[in-house]
mmCIF file of N, CA and C in Angstrom:
data_model
loop_
_atom_site.group_PDB
_atom_site.id
_atom_site.type_symbol
_atom_site.label_atom_id
_atom_site.label_comp_id
_atom_site.label_asym_id
_atom_site.label_seq_id
_atom_site.Cartn_x
_atom_site.Cartn_y
_atom_site.Cartn_z
ATOM 1 N N MET A 1 0.817 -1.182 0.000
ATOM 2 C CA MET A 1 0.000 0.000 0.000
ATOM 3 C C MET A 1 0.865 1.251 0.000
ATOM 4 N N ASP A 2 1.938 1.225 0.788
ATOM 5 C CA ASP A 2 2.817 2.388 0.859
ATOM 6 C C ASP A 2 3.430 2.701 -0.493
ATOM 7 N N LEU A 3 3.830 1.660 -1.241
ATOM 8 C CA LEU A 3 4.417 1.866 -2.560
ATOM 9 C C LEU A 3 3.405 2.495 -3.510
ATOM 10 N N MET A 4 2.151 2.038 -3.463
ATOM 11 C CA MET A 4 1.114 2.589 -4.332
ATOM 12 C C MET A 4 0.839 4.058 -3.976
ATOM 13 N N ALA A 5 0.795 4.377 -2.694
ATOM 14 C CA ALA A 5 0.567 5.756 -2.273
ATOM 15 C C ALA A 5 1.728 6.653 -2.688
ATOM 16 N N THR A 6 2.941 6.171 -2.555
ATOM 17 C CA THR A 6 4.115 6.942 -2.977
ATOM 18 C C THR A 6 4.062 7.229 -4.471
ATOM 19 N N HIS A 7 3.686 6.231 -5.250
ATOM 20 C CA HIS A 7 3.569 6.408 -6.696
ATOM 21 C C HIS A 7 2.475 7.425 -7.026
ATOM 22 N N ALA A 8 1.340 7.334 -6.365
ATOM 23 C CA ALA A 8 0.227 8.256 -6.631
ATOM 24 C C ALA A 8 0.603 9.691 -6.276
ATOM 25 N N LEU A 9 1.398 9.872 -5.231
ATOM 26 C CA LEU A 9 1.800 11.218 -4.823
ATOM 27 C C LEU A 9 2.667 11.922 -5.866
ATOM 28 N N GLN A 10 3.243 11.175 -6.797
ATOM 29 C CA GLN A 10 4.026 11.777 -7.865
ATOM 30 C C GLN A 10 3.130 12.533 -8.841
ATOM 31 N N TYR A 11 1.833 12.225 -8.847
ATOM 32 C CA TYR A 11 0.912 12.801 -9.825
ATOM 33 C C TYR A 11 -0.113 13.743 -9.214
ATOM 34 N N ALA A 12 -0.403 13.618 -7.927
ATOM 35 C CA ALA A 12 -1.412 14.475 -7.288
ATOM 36 C C ALA A 12 -1.207 14.473 -5.787
ATOM 37 N N ASN A 13 -1.634 15.555 -5.144
ATOM 38 C CA ASN A 13 -1.633 15.583 -3.684
ATOM 39 C C ASN A 13 -2.795 14.735 -3.195
ATOM 40 N N ILE A 14 -2.523 13.856 -2.256
ATOM 41 C CA ILE A 14 -3.544 12.975 -1.711
ATOM 42 C C ILE A 14 -3.828 13.405 -0.280
ATOM 43 N N PHE A 15 -5.104 13.567 0.040
ATOM 44 C CA PHE A 15 -5.507 13.934 1.386
ATOM 45 C C PHE A 15 -6.225 12.749 2.013
ATOM 46 N N GLN A 16 -5.659 12.210 3.072
ATOM 47 C CA GLN A 16 -6.269 11.072 3.748
ATOM 48 C C GLN A 16 -7.643 11.475 4.256
ATOM 49 N N GLY A 17 -8.629 10.628 4.013
ATOM 50 C CA GLY A 17 -9.991 10.905 4.454
ATOM 51 C C GLY A 17 -10.787 11.741 3.475
ATOM 52 N N GLU A 18 -10.217 12.084 2.333
ATOM 53 C CA GLU A 18 -10.944 12.852 1.316
ATOM 54 C C GLU A 18 -12.034 11.957 0.727
ATOM 55 N N GLU A 19 -13.278 12.370 0.868
ATOM 56 C CA GLU A 19 -14.412 11.545 0.475
ATOM 57 C C GLU A 19 -14.806 11.778 -0.981
ATOM 58 N N VAL A 20 -15.014 10.689 -1.724
ATOM 59 C CA VAL A 20 -15.514 10.788 -3.089
ATOM 60 C C VAL A 20 -17.015 11.022 -3.010
ATOM 61 N N MET A 21 -17.475 12.113 -3.606
ATOM 62 C CA MET A 21 -18.886 12.482 -3.558
ATOM 63 C C MET A 21 -19.646 12.001 -4.792
ATOM 64 N N ASP A 22 -18.963 11.982 -5.956
ATOM 65 C CA ASP A 22 -19.626 11.614 -7.199
ATOM 66 C C ASP A 22 -18.585 11.187 -8.226
ATOM 67 N N ILE A 23 -18.953 10.224 -9.077
ATOM 68 C CA ILE A 23 -18.141 9.813 -10.218
ATOM 69 C C ILE A 23 -19.035 9.925 -11.440
ATOM 70 N N ARG A 24 -18.640 10.778 -12.380
ATOM 71 C CA ARG A 24 -19.439 11.007 -13.582
ATOM 72 C C ARG A 24 -18.746 10.379 -14.786
ATOM 73 N N PRO A 25 -19.419 9.398 -15.413
ATOM 74 C CA PRO A 25 -18.811 8.746 -16.583
ATOM 75 C C PRO A 25 -18.662 9.725 -17.739
ATOM 76 N N GLY A 26 -17.726 9.439 -18.599
ATOM 77 C CA GLY A 26 -17.476 10.273 -19.772
ATOM 78 C C GLY A 26 -16.045 10.096 -20.226
ATOM 79 N N ASP A 27 -15.637 10.958 -21.111
ATOM 80 C CA ASP A 27 -14.259 10.921 -21.602
ATOM 81 C C ASP A 27 -13.690 12.327 -21.525
ATOM 82 N N PRO A 28 -13.042 12.685 -20.439
ATOM 83 C CA PRO A 28 -12.568 11.875 -19.324
ATOM 84 C C PRO A 28 -13.640 11.680 -18.247
ATOM 85 N N ILE A 29 -13.396 10.753 -17.334
ATOM 86 C CA ILE A 29 -14.254 10.521 -16.183
ATOM 87 C C ILE A 29 -14.022 11.661 -15.194
ATOM 88 N N THR A 30 -15.093 12.187 -14.610
ATOM 89 C CA THR A 30 -14.976 13.249 -13.616
ATOM 90 C C THR A 30 -15.225 12.662 -12.238
ATOM 91 N N VAL A 31 -14.278 12.870 -11.333
ATOM 92 C CA VAL A 31 -14.401 12.393 -9.953
ATOM 93 C C VAL A 31 -14.454 13.624 -9.053
ATOM 94 N N LEU A 32 -15.571 13.783 -8.348
ATOM 95 C CA LEU A 32 -15.743 14.909 -7.429
ATOM 96 C C LEU A 32 -15.529 14.412 -6.007
ATOM 97 N N THR A 33 -14.649 15.096 -5.280
ATOM 98 C CA THR A 33 -14.391 14.730 -3.895
ATOM 99 C C THR A 33 -14.868 15.852 -2.983
ATOM 100 N N SER A 34 -14.677 15.669 -1.699
ATOM 101 C CA SER A 34 -15.072 16.687 -0.731
ATOM 102 C C SER A 34 -14.187 17.934 -0.823
ATOM 103 N N ARG A 35 -13.063 17.840 -1.541
ATOM 104 C CA ARG A 35 -12.147 18.976 -1.658
ATOM 105 C C ARG A 35 -11.961 19.514 -3.072
ATOM 106 N N ARG A 36 -12.120 18.651 -4.096
ATOM 107 C CA ARG A 36 -11.773 19.085 -5.453
ATOM 108 C C ARG A 36 -12.354 18.171 -6.516
ATOM 109 N N ARG A 37 -11.949 18.418 -7.775
ATOM 110 C CA ARG A 37 -12.432 17.655 -8.922
ATOM 111 C C ARG A 37 -11.231 17.100 -9.673
ATOM 112 N N PHE A 38 -11.326 15.822 -10.060
ATOM 113 C CA PHE A 38 -10.289 15.167 -10.847
ATOM 114 C C PHE A 38 -10.860 14.771 -12.194
ATOM 115 N N LEU A 39 -10.034 14.800 -13.221
ATOM 116 C CA LEU A 39 -10.369 14.239 -14.517
ATOM 117 C C LEU A 39 -9.477 13.027 -14.711
ATOM 118 N N ALA A 40 -10.070 11.889 -15.089
ATOM 119 C CA ALA A 40 -9.304 10.649 -15.147
ATOM 120 C C ALA A 40 -9.690 9.814 -16.358
ATOM 121 N N LYS A 41 -8.728 8.986 -16.804
ATOM 122 C CA LYS A 41 -8.997 8.016 -17.872
ATOM 123 C C LYS A 41 -9.617 6.751 -17.310
ATOM 124 N N ALA A 42 -9.319 6.434 -16.043
ATOM 125 C CA ALA A 42 -9.823 5.218 -15.409
ATOM 126 C C ALA A 42 -9.994 5.468 -13.917
ATOM 127 N N VAL A 43 -10.859 4.682 -13.289
ATOM 128 C CA VAL A 43 -11.081 4.754 -11.846
ATOM 129 C C VAL A 43 -10.987 3.342 -11.291
ATOM 130 N N LEU A 44 -10.208 3.161 -10.247
ATOM 131 C CA LEU A 44 -10.056 1.871 -9.583
ATOM 132 C C LEU A 44 -10.849 1.907 -8.287
ATOM 133 N N LEU A 45 -11.798 0.983 -8.148
ATOM 134 C CA LEU A 45 -12.605 0.906 -6.930
ATOM 135 C C LEU A 45 -12.081 -0.229 -6.063
ATOM 136 N N ALA A 46 -11.707 0.079 -4.847
ATOM 137 C CA ALA A 46 -11.244 -0.932 -3.897
ATOM 138 C C ALA A 46 -12.291 -1.029 -2.805
ATOM 139 N N THR A 47 -13.149 -2.026 -2.882
ATOM 140 C CA THR A 47 -14.288 -2.129 -1.973
ATOM 141 C C THR A 47 -13.968 -2.845 -0.672
ATOM 142 N N GLY A 48 -12.838 -3.514 -0.612
ATOM 143 C CA GLY A 48 -12.470 -4.241 0.591
ATOM 144 C C GLY A 48 -13.114 -5.611 0.678
ATOM 145 N N ALA A 49 -13.726 -6.066 -0.385
ATOM 146 C CA ALA A 49 -14.367 -7.385 -0.387
ATOM 147 C C ALA A 49 -13.310 -8.480 -0.392
ATOM 148 N N SER A 50 -13.679 -9.654 0.098
ATOM 149 C CA SER A 50 -12.757 -10.781 0.059
ATOM 150 C C SER A 50 -13.221 -11.777 -0.994
ATOM 151 N N TYR A 51 -12.295 -12.580 -1.490
ATOM 152 C CA TYR A 51 -12.615 -13.532 -2.538
ATOM 153 C C TYR A 51 -13.359 -14.731 -1.966
ATOM 154 N N LYS A 52 -14.051 -15.446 -2.820
ATOM 155 C CA LYS A 52 -14.814 -16.617 -2.406
ATOM 156 C C LYS A 52 -14.010 -17.873 -2.712
ATOM 157 N N HIS A 53 -13.873 -18.747 -1.722
ATOM 158 C CA HIS A 53 -13.193 -20.022 -1.927
ATOM 159 C C HIS A 53 -14.096 -20.945 -2.735
ATOM 160 N N LEU A 54 -13.566 -21.518 -3.800
ATOM 161 C CA LEU A 54 -14.349 -22.417 -4.635
ATOM 162 C C LEU A 54 -14.353 -23.837 -4.104
ATOM 163 N N GLY A 55 -13.339 -24.209 -3.352
ATOM 164 C CA GLY A 55 -13.263 -25.554 -2.799
ATOM 165 C C GLY A 55 -12.725 -26.582 -3.784
ATOM 166 N N ALA A 56 -12.272 -26.146 -4.966
ATOM 167 C CA ALA A 56 -11.721 -27.058 -5.962
ATOM 168 C C ALA A 56 -10.295 -27.446 -5.556
ATOM 169 N N PRO A 57 -9.919 -28.716 -5.719
ATOM 170 C CA PRO A 57 -8.566 -29.155 -5.345
ATOM 171 C C PRO A 57 -7.469 -28.357 -6.054
ATOM 172 N N GLU A 58 -7.725 -27.931 -7.277
ATOM 173 C CA GLU A 58 -6.721 -27.185 -8.045
ATOM 174 C C GLU A 58 -6.415 -25.826 -7.414
ATOM 175 N N ASN A 59 -7.306 -25.302 -6.597
ATOM 176 C CA ASN A 59 -7.119 -23.979 -6.001
ATOM 177 C C ASN A 59 -6.296 -24.021 -4.721
ATOM 178 N N GLN A 60 -5.999 -25.191 -4.199
ATOM 179 C CA GLN A 60 -5.288 -25.287 -2.933
ATOM 180 C C GLN A 60 -3.909 -24.629 -2.984
ATOM 181 N N GLY A 61 -3.254 -24.622 -4.143
ATOM 182 C CA GLY A 61 -1.931 -24.018 -4.268
ATOM 183 C C GLY A 61 -1.952 -22.515 -4.400
ATOM 184 N N PHE A 62 -3.128 -21.914 -4.483
ATOM 185 C CA PHE A 62 -3.254 -20.474 -4.703
ATOM 186 C C PHE A 62 -3.884 -19.773 -3.514
ATOM 187 N N GLN A 63 -3.526 -20.173 -2.323
ATOM 188 C CA GLN A 63 -4.062 -19.566 -1.107
ATOM 189 C C GLN A 63 -3.470 -18.174 -0.944
ATOM 190 N N ALA A 64 -4.299 -17.190 -0.640
ATOM 191 C CA ALA A 64 -3.832 -15.817 -0.387
ATOM 192 C C ALA A 64 -3.240 -15.754 1.008
ATOM 193 N N THR A 65 -2.216 -14.916 1.166
ATOM 194 C CA THR A 65 -1.622 -14.713 2.487
ATOM 195 C C THR A 65 -1.754 -13.247 2.850
ATOM 196 N N GLY A 66 -1.669 -12.964 4.121
ATOM 197 C CA GLY A 66 -1.663 -11.581 4.553
ATOM 198 C C GLY A 66 -2.776 -11.176 5.378
#
């Protein structure tokens, strides 16, 4: 996570706790936050969801750690 944040800081100031208020599709995509507006080619949503175990024997070697 630290590496990703360091990389992102090269392109924009990041404010911890800055809330996304709206995402408007288009070309470019408009992202409105509690502090400002961004124009972007893509938006990555990290919802914090966890993956579902399928229970297939072939998946046993691909266990996530962390």
